[in-house]
Amino acid sequence: MSDTQTTGPSELGVLAAESIGEFLQKAVGRSSIVSYVEGQSPLNWNALDDAGWTDVGVRENGEGATLRDLVEIARVWGESCIPLPFISTVMAKRHSAAARASDCAVTVAVATPTLGAGSAYIPFGQIPGIVVATGLGVGRDSVIEVPLGQQDALGLTLRGLEAEATSDFSAEAALEFAVVWASEAVGAARRLLDDSIAYASERKQFGKQIGSFQAVKHHLANALIAAELAESAVIWASLEPAEAFRGSLFAVDKSIEVAEIAIQVHGGLGFTWEVGLHFYLRHMIAIRELISGLRRAS
Amino acid sequence: MTMTSSIETVEEFSARAEEWLRENVPTRWRENRGALSNEEAGEIRREWDRQLSRGGFGGLRVAEQFGGQGLGLAYEVAFAVLAAKAQVPDGFGRIGKVLVAPMLIANGSEAQRAKFIPGILSGSDVWCQGFSEPDAGSDLAGVTSTAVKVAGGYLLNGRKTWTSFAQHADRCFVLARTDVDAPRYKNLSMFLVDMHQEGVTVSDIRNISGAIHFAETQFTDVFISEDDRVGEEGAGWALAMQLLSDERGGAETAARYVEIRADVDLLLESSGDRPELYREHQALDIRTELLRIQLAKVVEREEDGSEAFHRSVSILKVLWSELWRDVTRAGLTAMVAKDREHWRFQYLESLAGTIYSGTNEIQRNIISERVLGLPR
């Protein structure tokens, strides 16, 4: 094995991630997650869909975005935790012909170990008109309406529904969903790190910016280390299928570590609902449950 | 002649307390806590302070001459453990008993002691603490609320935050600037403020868990009588430091130990047949038991007030808050259906523990500078 290897996405991945980043920038910029987490999405679903972004993962004749490319896109997407089923639709269309044929937003039902037998977590299951893909690379390939269920109160940005349903995943589909969701968490961690650096550079105590105190500096240095490791883990997971679940879970755990540090660095504001750092953390926790479910299913 | 001591031992005291708790913890609280309305929960919590008082447990460490029980830390810790195990209501009286009464005994006037201590011990007056402000948290000396001299007293203006119990409080002890020209640390005074008057506005602060434990309190032209200033004008900072340096973490840690112990027991249930979790959970189990032993060392060493005591006691808050976070995170990431909501809620709750009551960064500064004597 060579000492260095290519870790970057292909040109397609780079361009797609850049374009989606610009798209997000226009819609939300750096506005606070609090402004949209429990209300209307700042981004219009139709605009995203009409521009063809929901087909970005579709492969034809063996060509199209690689998993590494999708990791890049999901990371950029994850920085804003927009409450739209973009990632689930992209991944469903990649692995299901019925999803590709549907005009609707698409999601999947994942039986997680944190739910009772027969019950599954359906990200964005609360969104009207969304359909569930039943077979991802395996099983009966169809889309169905979302069954009645209970709204998840934790992952607010995921608009999750807990209901009796299941999607079947091929081994490849399961690991790809896992890696791409993990990458969303990595994006959220990066955003939290940036916000924390900005806060520590601005907030003053004892007449100085708190970022000038070594205790705070070391927290943020550790947050960078964790964020980098999280990104490395998700790249590793995308390049080496045997490591997909291990790498994805590690990436989410490191992202959660970043979120904990972000909250700590924000002091009293960090643990208040209204400042909203916890919305990213909640997103990460829900994603961790999804990945655990996919690992169990595969 | 045989010496018979009339002083109750910790064991005798514990037996008496255990029996009293068994008979007095409201069933509705213990069994239906989650289902209680805010109003009903509030009534039970307020009544609990009165029950404690009637039972003779109202002011365990407050000297007998002031109406308390005059007991030592060992008794207080023993009671805290038993109370937590008995799942007592979270009374509103803590700030009054732990902070205000000791401050008045040490530095208050005769009149202030007579006026305020009985209400604190009987549970009729709820107190809150008006120290932190939006721009003065870790840097407490930077408070900018002002108390300006007027005929017969002062007019208080300013915004206080992280005031536990403010929604229920009858009174607040407030740190405010009385002198705009005096140097830092000499410009603050301490006041006892009636919360039931015009100009006092309290608003809830919601935590990331969704629960409400804190409030923000706005004071607008609130009158304070001259008689309700504690100590001299300008003595506020010294009084605050004396209070905060009092070694009062023991009872809090004891209650935390009981809660964490129960959580670790839940964790161990989930890792029984999962070898990949076993080591992590065992390590948390060990840390939890060592919290108990740490507390026992603190209680034993309190008597001599030695360097060993100061070292042992100084790390309590860092120990329990970081352990609580690690235990609840382990519960969350164990990914089991059982107790899922419990872990989600407790984990988010725990993330505040390393921040409130002095951030763990400030705690480590105190440990390194005041306890270990490192250069500032």
XYZ file of C-alpha atoms in Angstrom:
674
model
C 0.000 0.000 0.000
C 1.291 3.441 -0.821
C 1.858 5.884 1.999
C -0.446 8.444 0.508
C -3.719 7.941 -1.217
C -6.250 10.081 -2.935
C -8.767 11.246 -0.402
C -10.568 13.902 -2.410
C -13.801 13.621 -4.369
C -13.919 13.558 -8.153
C -14.437 16.718 -10.165
C -18.148 16.008 -10.210
C -18.233 15.861 -6.403
C -16.234 19.048 -6.041
C -18.441 20.984 -8.448
C -21.707 19.633 -7.046
C -20.670 20.401 -3.471
C -19.624 23.911 -4.465
C -22.869 24.586 -6.300
C -25.012 23.261 -3.477
C -22.950 25.297 -1.051
C -23.688 28.439 -3.084
C -27.345 27.479 -3.259
C -27.447 27.194 0.529
C -25.478 30.371 0.968
C -28.071 32.287 -1.037
C -30.969 30.802 0.883
C -29.657 30.892 4.461
C -26.212 32.427 4.517
C -25.041 32.394 8.110
C -28.489 33.032 9.535
C -29.168 31.149 12.718
C -30.587 27.660 12.635
C -33.095 28.910 15.204
C -34.851 30.903 12.485
C -35.858 27.805 10.540
C -35.518 24.732 12.690
C -39.085 24.634 13.919
C -40.687 26.558 11.058
C -40.576 26.919 7.315
C -37.467 25.811 5.456
C -35.580 28.830 4.092
C -34.842 26.813 0.986
C -37.502 25.932 -1.555
C -37.749 22.204 -2.230
C -38.953 22.673 -5.791
C -36.015 24.891 -6.629
C -33.652 22.194 -5.389
C -35.548 19.456 -7.207
C -36.074 21.368 -10.470
C -32.378 22.184 -10.667
C -31.779 18.452 -10.768
C -29.858 18.204 -7.504
C -31.972 15.325 -6.217
C -30.597 13.213 -9.115
C -26.989 13.940 -8.237
C -26.421 10.410 -6.932
C -27.989 8.560 -9.832
C -25.623 6.250 -11.718
C -26.042 5.298 -15.351
C -23.992 2.637 -17.098
C -21.650 2.561 -14.128
C -21.018 6.293 -14.287
C -22.025 9.016 -11.877
C -21.199 10.313 -8.451
C -18.994 8.137 -6.275
C -19.729 7.592 -2.590
C -16.835 9.936 -1.896
C -18.564 12.595 -4.007
C -21.781 12.156 -2.045
C -19.826 12.495 1.191
C -18.610 15.882 -0.019
C -22.130 16.998 -0.908
C -23.647 15.740 2.343
C -21.003 17.516 4.400
C -21.802 20.843 2.778
C -25.518 20.160 3.207
C -25.007 19.202 6.853
C -23.482 22.577 7.718
C -26.971 24.109 7.730
C -29.141 21.165 8.848
C -31.916 22.454 6.578
C -35.123 20.580 7.417
C -35.593 19.191 3.890
C -35.312 15.520 2.773
C -32.514 16.219 0.316
C -30.020 13.559 1.378
C -32.649 10.833 1.784
C -34.077 11.627 -1.664
C -30.643 11.631 -3.331
C -29.761 8.302 -1.741
C -33.144 6.703 -2.425
C -32.954 7.697 -6.093
C -29.468 6.212 -6.243
C -30.654 2.844 -5.000
C -34.299 2.539 -6.106
C -35.857 2.718 -9.593
C -39.253 3.394 -8.031
C -37.774 6.384 -6.212
C -36.257 7.647 -9.471
C -39.636 7.324 -11.155
C -41.406 9.253 -8.414
C -41.908 13.016 -8.570
C -42.061 13.209 -4.801
C -39.452 13.669 -2.132
C -38.355 10.234 -0.957
C -37.257 8.807 2.361
C -36.611 5.418 3.928
C -37.714 3.582 7.071
C -34.860 2.355 9.258
C -35.486 -0.100 12.078
C -33.167 1.277 14.739
C -32.119 -0.598 17.872
C -33.521 2.294 19.904
C -37.072 1.551 18.799
C -39.249 -1.418 19.611
C -39.457 -4.418 17.301
C -41.406 -3.659 14.112
C -40.971 0.082 14.515
C -38.776 2.218 12.297
C -37.432 5.753 12.160
C -38.534 7.646 9.059
C -36.523 10.838 8.633
C -38.732 13.632 7.240
C -41.739 11.368 7.650
C -43.620 14.423 8.935
C -43.321 16.209 5.588
C -46.585 16.096 3.605
C -46.447 14.166 0.335
C -43.142 12.406 0.979
C -42.987 8.715 0.040
C -41.037 5.811 1.531
C -38.876 3.642 -0.733
C -39.378 0.033 0.292
C -36.498 -1.683 -1.490
C -33.050 -0.165 -1.799
C -31.094 -2.440 -4.111
C -32.942 -5.437 -2.711
C -36.522 -6.513 -1.967
C -39.652 -5.099 -3.551
C -38.781 -1.835 -5.282
C -41.725 0.493 -4.737
C -42.679 3.715 -3.006
C -45.469 3.897 -0.440
C -47.173 6.614 1.576
C -45.839 7.309 5.033
C -47.839 5.337 7.591
C -49.278 7.008 10.668
C -46.763 7.317 13.440
C -45.350 9.359 16.257
C -43.296 12.507 15.735
C -39.763 12.348 17.073
C -39.214 15.187 19.521
C -35.419 14.959 19.522
C -34.100 15.403 16.002
C -36.175 18.454 15.152
C -34.292 19.215 11.925
C -34.956 15.663 10.696
C -38.746 15.955 11.033
C -38.667 12.294 12.008
C -41.587 9.963 12.358
C -41.567 6.681 14.240
C -43.917 4.196 12.620
C -44.461 0.581 11.697
C -42.707 0.261 8.374
C -39.477 -1.079 6.949
C -37.298 -0.469 3.975
C -35.028 -3.272 2.810
C -31.416 -2.328 2.145
C -28.818 -4.193 0.114
C -25.444 -4.345 1.823
C -24.159 -1.596 -0.484
C -27.191 0.641 0.030
C -27.038 0.267 3.811
C -23.416 1.280 4.038
C -23.823 4.141 1.579
C -26.752 5.623 3.505
C -24.723 5.263 6.705
C -21.645 6.989 5.330
C -23.581 9.841 3.745
C -25.611 10.520 6.888
C -22.416 10.450 8.929
C -21.036 13.064 6.574
C -23.996 15.324 7.311
C -23.030 15.128 10.983
C -19.455 16.026 10.058
C -20.758 19.128 8.254
C -22.808 20.109 11.288
C -19.695 19.727 13.453
C -17.711 21.992 11.156
C -20.409 24.638 11.398
C -20.410 24.415 15.207
C -16.637 24.780 15.270
C -16.808 27.905 13.084
C -19.582 29.425 15.188
C -17.615 28.717 18.371
C -14.461 30.323 17.008
C -16.516 33.399 16.103
C -18.099 33.502 19.567
C -14.777 33.088 21.398
C -13.280 35.875 19.298
C -16.121 38.225 20.142
C -17.319 37.484 23.695
C -15.363 39.345 26.358
C -14.856 38.546 30.032
C -12.178 39.998 32.315
C -11.729 42.681 29.653
C -10.464 40.228 27.055
C -11.903 38.035 24.334
C -12.492 34.638 25.933
C -10.608 33.059 23.026
C -7.441 34.603 24.450
C -7.644 32.341 27.525
C -5.642 29.162 27.175
C -8.433 26.991 28.559
C -10.724 28.145 25.751
C -7.983 27.962 23.120
C -7.307 24.348 24.013
C -10.996 23.520 23.854
C -11.171 24.888 20.325
C -7.931 23.194 19.287
C -9.399 19.927 20.548
C -12.601 20.660 18.646
C -10.592 21.063 15.456
C -8.791 17.781 16.119
C -12.142 16.051 16.617
C -13.663 17.695 13.517
C -10.693 16.666 11.368
C -10.801 13.120 12.706
C -14.526 13.028 11.998
C -13.913 14.085 8.416
C -11.071 11.593 8.010
C -13.263 8.833 9.407
C -16.037 9.503 6.966
C -13.578 9.642 4.044
C -12.094 6.337 5.230
C -15.608 4.919 5.477
C -16.394 6.049 1.932
C -13.224 4.605 0.412
C -13.073 1.273 2.236
C -16.460 -0.499 2.317
C -15.337 -2.889 5.054
C -14.840 0.101 7.351
C -18.070 1.888 6.424
C -20.006 1.371 9.652
C -17.047 1.611 12.004
C -15.880 4.771 10.263
C -19.359 6.304 10.155
C -20.087 5.759 13.840
C -16.657 7.076 14.778
C -17.282 10.154 12.635
C -20.603 10.829 14.357
C -19.091 10.334 17.808
C -16.304 12.790 17.008
C -18.915 15.214 15.680
C -20.821 14.898 18.956
C -17.559 15.690 20.751
C -17.283 18.887 18.711
C -20.868 19.775 19.650
C -20.131 19.271 23.353
C -17.116 21.555 23.130
C -19.123 24.146 21.188
C -21.728 24.208 23.948
C -19.031 24.462 26.632
C -17.259 27.330 24.865
C -20.562 29.223 24.571
C -20.921 29.019 28.366
C -24.379 29.767 29.724
C -25.675 30.582 26.247
C -24.530 27.158 25.051
C -27.094 25.317 27.096
C -30.035 27.554 26.267
C -32.683 26.434 23.829
C -32.877 29.776 22.053
C -29.233 30.008 21.010
C -29.803 26.719 19.226
C -26.472 24.854 19.247
C -28.375 21.810 20.442
C -30.309 21.522 17.181
C -27.128 20.323 15.438
C -26.373 17.981 18.317
C -29.897 16.554 18.187
C -29.458 16.007 14.445
C -26.238 14.082 15.145
C -27.877 11.917 17.806
C -30.756 10.999 15.492
C -28.285 10.180 12.710
C -26.374 7.955 15.096
C -29.552 5.986 15.708
C -30.119 5.655 11.949
C -26.584 4.404 11.315
C -26.887 1.903 14.168
C -30.064 0.621 12.535
C -28.421 0.295 9.125
C -25.476 -1.544 10.596
C -27.788 -3.994 12.294
C -29.764 -4.506 9.084
C -26.730 -5.239 6.940
C -19.713 7.915 86.301
C -20.251 6.836 82.740
C -20.097 9.486 80.099
C -23.211 9.361 77.993
C -23.261 11.644 75.038
C -26.485 13.362 74.170
C -25.112 14.084 70.727
C -26.769 11.981 68.088
C -24.290 10.001 65.977
C -24.447 10.140 62.170
C -25.841 6.585 62.208
C -28.590 7.462 64.666
C -29.381 10.616 62.756
C -29.531 8.660 59.487
C -31.923 6.108 60.919
C -34.212 8.863 62.151
C -33.990 10.743 58.831
C -34.680 7.612 56.807
C -37.808 6.881 58.739
C -39.003 10.455 58.498
C -38.390 10.513 54.736
C -40.265 7.251 54.290
C -43.301 8.771 55.941
C -43.118 12.254 54.473
C -42.123 12.191 50.794
C -45.403 12.881 48.965
C -46.561 9.805 47.078
C -47.855 11.918 44.237
C -44.381 13.297 43.664
C -42.561 9.995 43.922
C -44.920 8.075 41.688
C -46.418 10.597 39.275
C -43.755 13.235 38.961
C -43.822 13.287 35.169
C -47.599 13.650 35.053
C -47.899 16.578 37.466
C -48.921 19.979 36.153
C -46.397 22.768 36.684
C -48.717 24.272 39.223
C -49.114 21.111 41.235
C -45.396 20.311 41.073
C -44.697 23.851 42.266
C -47.026 23.455 45.226
C -45.448 20.169 46.227
C -41.956 21.626 45.958
C -42.852 24.693 48.004
C -44.591 22.591 50.636
C -41.557 20.315 50.864
C -39.477 23.071 52.437
C -42.172 23.528 55.083
C -42.318 19.787 55.706
C -38.546 19.710 56.201
C -38.835 22.502 58.702
C -41.624 20.847 60.678
C -39.674 17.582 60.696
C -36.623 19.267 62.179
C -34.511 19.012 59.016
C -34.938 22.583 57.833
C -31.517 24.048 58.510
C -29.144 21.180 59.135
C -25.961 23.240 59.195
C -27.417 26.485 60.507
C -26.395 27.081 64.128
C -28.993 26.259 66.790
C -29.016 29.808 68.137
C -30.398 30.916 64.768
C -33.032 28.192 64.654
C -31.157 25.508 62.720
C -29.923 22.080 63.740
C -26.248 23.058 63.997
C -24.961 19.819 62.496
C -21.735 19.142 60.602
C -21.048 18.247 57.008
C -21.221 14.501 57.739
C -24.871 14.834 58.758
C -25.713 17.044 55.831
C -24.145 14.621 53.354
C -25.863 11.645 54.977
C -29.195 13.432 54.713
C -28.591 14.414 51.089
C -27.915 10.779 50.143
C -31.028 9.516 51.937
C -33.163 12.315 50.503
C -32.020 11.620 46.951
C -32.689 7.901 47.403
C -36.143 8.706 48.728
C -36.732 10.880 45.619
C -37.703 13.933 47.599
C -39.213 16.934 45.826
C -36.737 19.511 44.644
C -37.596 22.220 47.170
C -37.185 25.924 46.530
C -35.340 26.662 49.746
C -31.790 25.819 48.737
C -30.476 29.308 47.971
C -31.823 30.690 51.244
C -30.399 27.920 53.381
C -27.071 27.400 51.649
C -26.184 30.989 50.795
C -28.342 33.662 52.398
C -28.594 32.340 55.964
C -24.825 31.725 56.277
C -24.118 35.162 54.793
C -26.456 36.885 57.250
C -25.041 34.944 60.191
C -21.515 35.939 59.203
C -22.081 39.481 58.010
C -25.697 40.552 58.413
C -27.108 42.928 61.001
C -29.072 41.712 64.045
C -32.198 43.096 62.421
C -31.542 41.301 59.124
C -31.016 37.963 60.868
C -34.211 38.385 62.837
C -36.148 39.473 59.792
C -34.998 36.878 57.266
C -33.563 33.709 58.808
C -36.816 32.404 60.350
C -38.599 32.613 56.990
C -35.733 30.801 55.264
C -35.696 27.957 57.750
C -39.470 27.561 57.940
C -39.753 27.363 54.171
C -42.078 30.333 53.929
C -39.632 32.570 52.026
C -38.024 31.455 48.776
C -34.801 33.204 47.776
C -32.967 33.512 44.509
C -29.479 34.729 43.708
C -28.962 37.839 41.584
C -25.266 37.599 40.740
C -24.634 36.657 37.079
C -25.511 39.025 34.285
C -25.491 38.542 30.522
C -22.072 40.207 30.360
C -20.802 39.119 33.768
C -20.719 35.354 34.060
C -17.284 33.893 34.699
C -16.177 37.489 35.260
C -18.561 38.143 38.139
C -16.802 41.322 39.238
C -17.935 42.863 35.969
C -21.590 43.232 37.022
C -23.122 46.439 35.734
C -26.476 46.506 37.543
C -26.567 49.726 39.517
C -27.962 50.663 42.908
C -28.134 54.436 43.062
C -28.537 56.217 46.375
C -31.920 57.867 46.978
C -33.686 59.049 50.126
C -33.840 56.126 52.578
C -32.174 53.634 50.281
C -31.313 52.804 46.696
C -32.875 52.388 43.259
C -31.844 49.155 41.569
C -31.585 48.822 37.781
C -30.168 45.950 35.791
C -30.581 42.537 34.304
C -29.650 39.327 36.126
C -29.483 35.904 34.528
C -29.272 32.203 35.455
C -31.382 32.987 38.517
C -32.626 29.595 39.723
C -36.015 29.711 41.488
C -36.653 33.325 40.398
C -40.121 32.350 39.167
C -40.986 31.238 42.701
C -38.883 33.602 44.735
C -40.055 36.049 47.378
C -36.653 37.657 47.710
C -33.404 37.959 45.828
C -29.941 38.773 47.088
C -28.373 41.023 44.547
C -24.866 42.145 43.736
C -24.941 45.642 42.234
C -22.646 48.576 41.587
C -22.966 51.353 44.119
C -19.970 53.344 42.958
C -19.071 54.127 39.381
C -15.674 55.583 40.255
C -14.336 53.087 42.785
C -11.853 50.483 41.496
C -12.909 46.980 40.507
C -13.755 44.748 43.506
C -14.508 47.841 45.642
C -17.482 49.127 43.670
C -20.124 46.514 44.489
C -22.609 46.108 47.334
C -24.926 43.303 48.427
C -28.676 43.838 48.768
C -31.687 41.880 49.955
C -34.441 42.660 47.474
C -38.177 42.040 47.743
C -39.279 40.327 44.509
C -42.933 41.231 45.035
C -42.778 44.794 43.846
C -43.217 46.798 40.720
C -40.243 46.879 38.404
C -39.307 43.220 38.897
C -39.844 41.096 35.771
C -38.965 37.416 35.567
C -38.796 35.451 32.321
C -38.064 31.762 31.834
C -34.873 30.442 30.263
C -35.376 27.145 28.474
C -32.498 24.682 28.560
C -31.389 22.598 25.578
C -33.221 19.637 27.123
C -36.446 21.639 26.933
C -36.687 21.903 30.732
C -36.839 25.230 32.547
C -34.486 25.604 35.508
C -33.366 29.184 35.160
C -34.758 32.630 34.613
C -33.707 36.085 33.631
C -34.692 38.835 36.036
C -35.017 42.463 35.116
C -34.972 45.149 37.809
C -36.281 48.555 36.765
C -36.182 51.338 39.366
C -36.711 48.878 42.195
C -36.472 50.449 45.636
C -34.237 48.872 48.280
C -34.284 50.155 51.825
C -30.960 51.178 53.375
C -31.621 48.495 56.016
C -31.518 45.794 53.359
C -27.912 46.341 52.367
C -25.627 43.623 53.767
C -22.383 44.954 55.222
C -20.815 48.213 54.157
C -21.225 49.900 50.838
C -18.479 48.523 48.590
C -18.206 45.231 50.512
C -20.288 43.277 47.974
C -17.430 41.558 46.189
C -15.777 40.406 49.405
C -19.109 39.020 50.646
C -19.722 37.206 47.366
C -16.261 35.652 47.380
C -16.609 34.529 50.964
C -19.865 32.798 50.065
C -18.589 31.156 46.916
C -15.403 29.957 48.539
C -17.342 28.337 51.359
C -16.839 24.636 50.947
C -20.439 23.834 50.257
C -20.165 21.287 47.465
C -20.630 18.268 49.735
C -24.412 17.993 49.892
C -24.772 18.742 46.188
C -22.248 16.041 45.325
C -24.028 13.550 47.587
C -27.315 14.091 45.763
C -25.544 13.832 42.413
C -23.901 10.592 43.464
C -27.271 8.985 44.116
C -28.638 10.056 40.721
C -25.527 8.969 38.844
C -25.469 5.664 40.724
C -29.015 4.936 39.544
C -28.040 5.820 35.977
C -24.964 3.578 36.055
C -27.157 0.716 37.286
C -29.351 1.254 34.214
C -26.241 1.267 32.023
C -24.909 -1.978 33.460
C -28.228 -3.659 32.692
C -27.763 -2.785 29.032
C -24.173 -3.973 28.766
C -24.623 -7.354 30.446
C -24.586 -9.198 27.141
C -22.632 -6.688 25.074
C -18.900 -7.166 25.489
C -18.134 -4.124 23.321
C -19.733 -1.890 25.963
C -18.519 -3.730 29.021
C -15.189 -1.989 29.545
C -16.603 1.504 29.086
C -19.444 0.847 31.502
C -17.191 -0.766 34.086
C -14.949 2.284 34.014
C -17.963 4.535 34.633
C -19.067 2.263 37.464
C -15.648 2.642 39.073
C -15.667 6.437 38.708
C -19.109 6.533 40.319
C -18.050 4.542 43.364
C -14.931 6.678 43.665
C -17.142 9.767 43.789
C -18.698 8.258 46.909
C -15.293 7.553 48.436
C -14.087 11.039 47.531
C -17.028 12.489 49.394
C -16.308 10.302 52.400
C -12.720 11.607 52.453
C -14.020 15.180 52.310
C -16.376 14.577 55.241
C -13.592 13.047 57.346
C -11.095 15.760 56.534
C -13.483 18.644 57.127
C -12.739 18.675 60.870
C -9.132 19.748 60.535
C -9.594 22.065 57.554
C -6.195 20.891 56.381
C -4.600 21.213 52.971
C -5.736 17.662 52.311
C -9.325 18.770 52.906
C -9.046 21.698 50.514
C -7.531 19.491 47.847
C -10.213 16.813 48.176
C -13.141 19.174 48.228
C -11.962 21.440 45.419
C -12.418 18.821 42.706
C -15.960 17.671 43.581
C -17.833 19.801 41.067
C -15.536 18.850 38.190
C -15.768 15.178 39.181
C -19.548 14.874 39.317
C -20.357 17.093 36.367
C -17.998 15.336 33.960
C -18.995 11.902 35.236
C -22.684 12.742 34.817
C -22.073 13.811 31.210
C -20.005 10.707 30.418
C -22.553 8.344 31.985
C -25.524 9.833 30.165
C -23.576 9.897 26.903
C -22.796 6.214 27.373
C -26.505 5.564 27.918
C -27.364 7.484 24.781
C -24.789 5.750 22.590
C -25.490 2.252 23.912
C -28.435 2.380 21.477
C -31.013 0.388 23.347
C -34.757 0.911 23.202
C -35.157 0.721 26.946
C -34.916 4.102 28.640
C -34.295 5.877 25.309
C -36.163 9.037 26.326
C -34.493 9.047 29.723
C -31.002 9.057 28.192
C -31.833 11.643 25.549
C -33.207 14.017 28.167
C -30.553 13.398 30.810
C -27.691 13.718 28.322
C -28.893 17.143 27.196
C -29.458 18.114 30.844
C -25.941 17.015 31.767
C -24.296 19.344 29.243
C -25.311 22.281 31.433
C -23.626 20.710 34.480
C -20.093 21.517 33.317
C -21.147 25.150 32.818
C -23.377 26.286 35.675
C -22.229 26.921 39.272
C -18.907 28.172 37.919
C -17.776 26.666 34.604
C -15.332 23.803 34.830
C -12.733 26.117 33.303
C -13.192 28.523 36.227
C -13.174 25.528 38.609
C -9.818 24.414 37.211
C -8.458 27.945 37.529
C -9.495 27.936 41.181
C -7.946 24.508 41.740
C -4.670 25.459 40.102
C -4.318 28.925 41.588
C -5.973 28.820 45.013
C -5.483 25.169 45.932
C -2.215 24.306 44.216
C -0.775 27.809 44.519
C 0.362 28.104 40.916
C 1.238 31.585 39.679
C -1.724 33.565 38.370
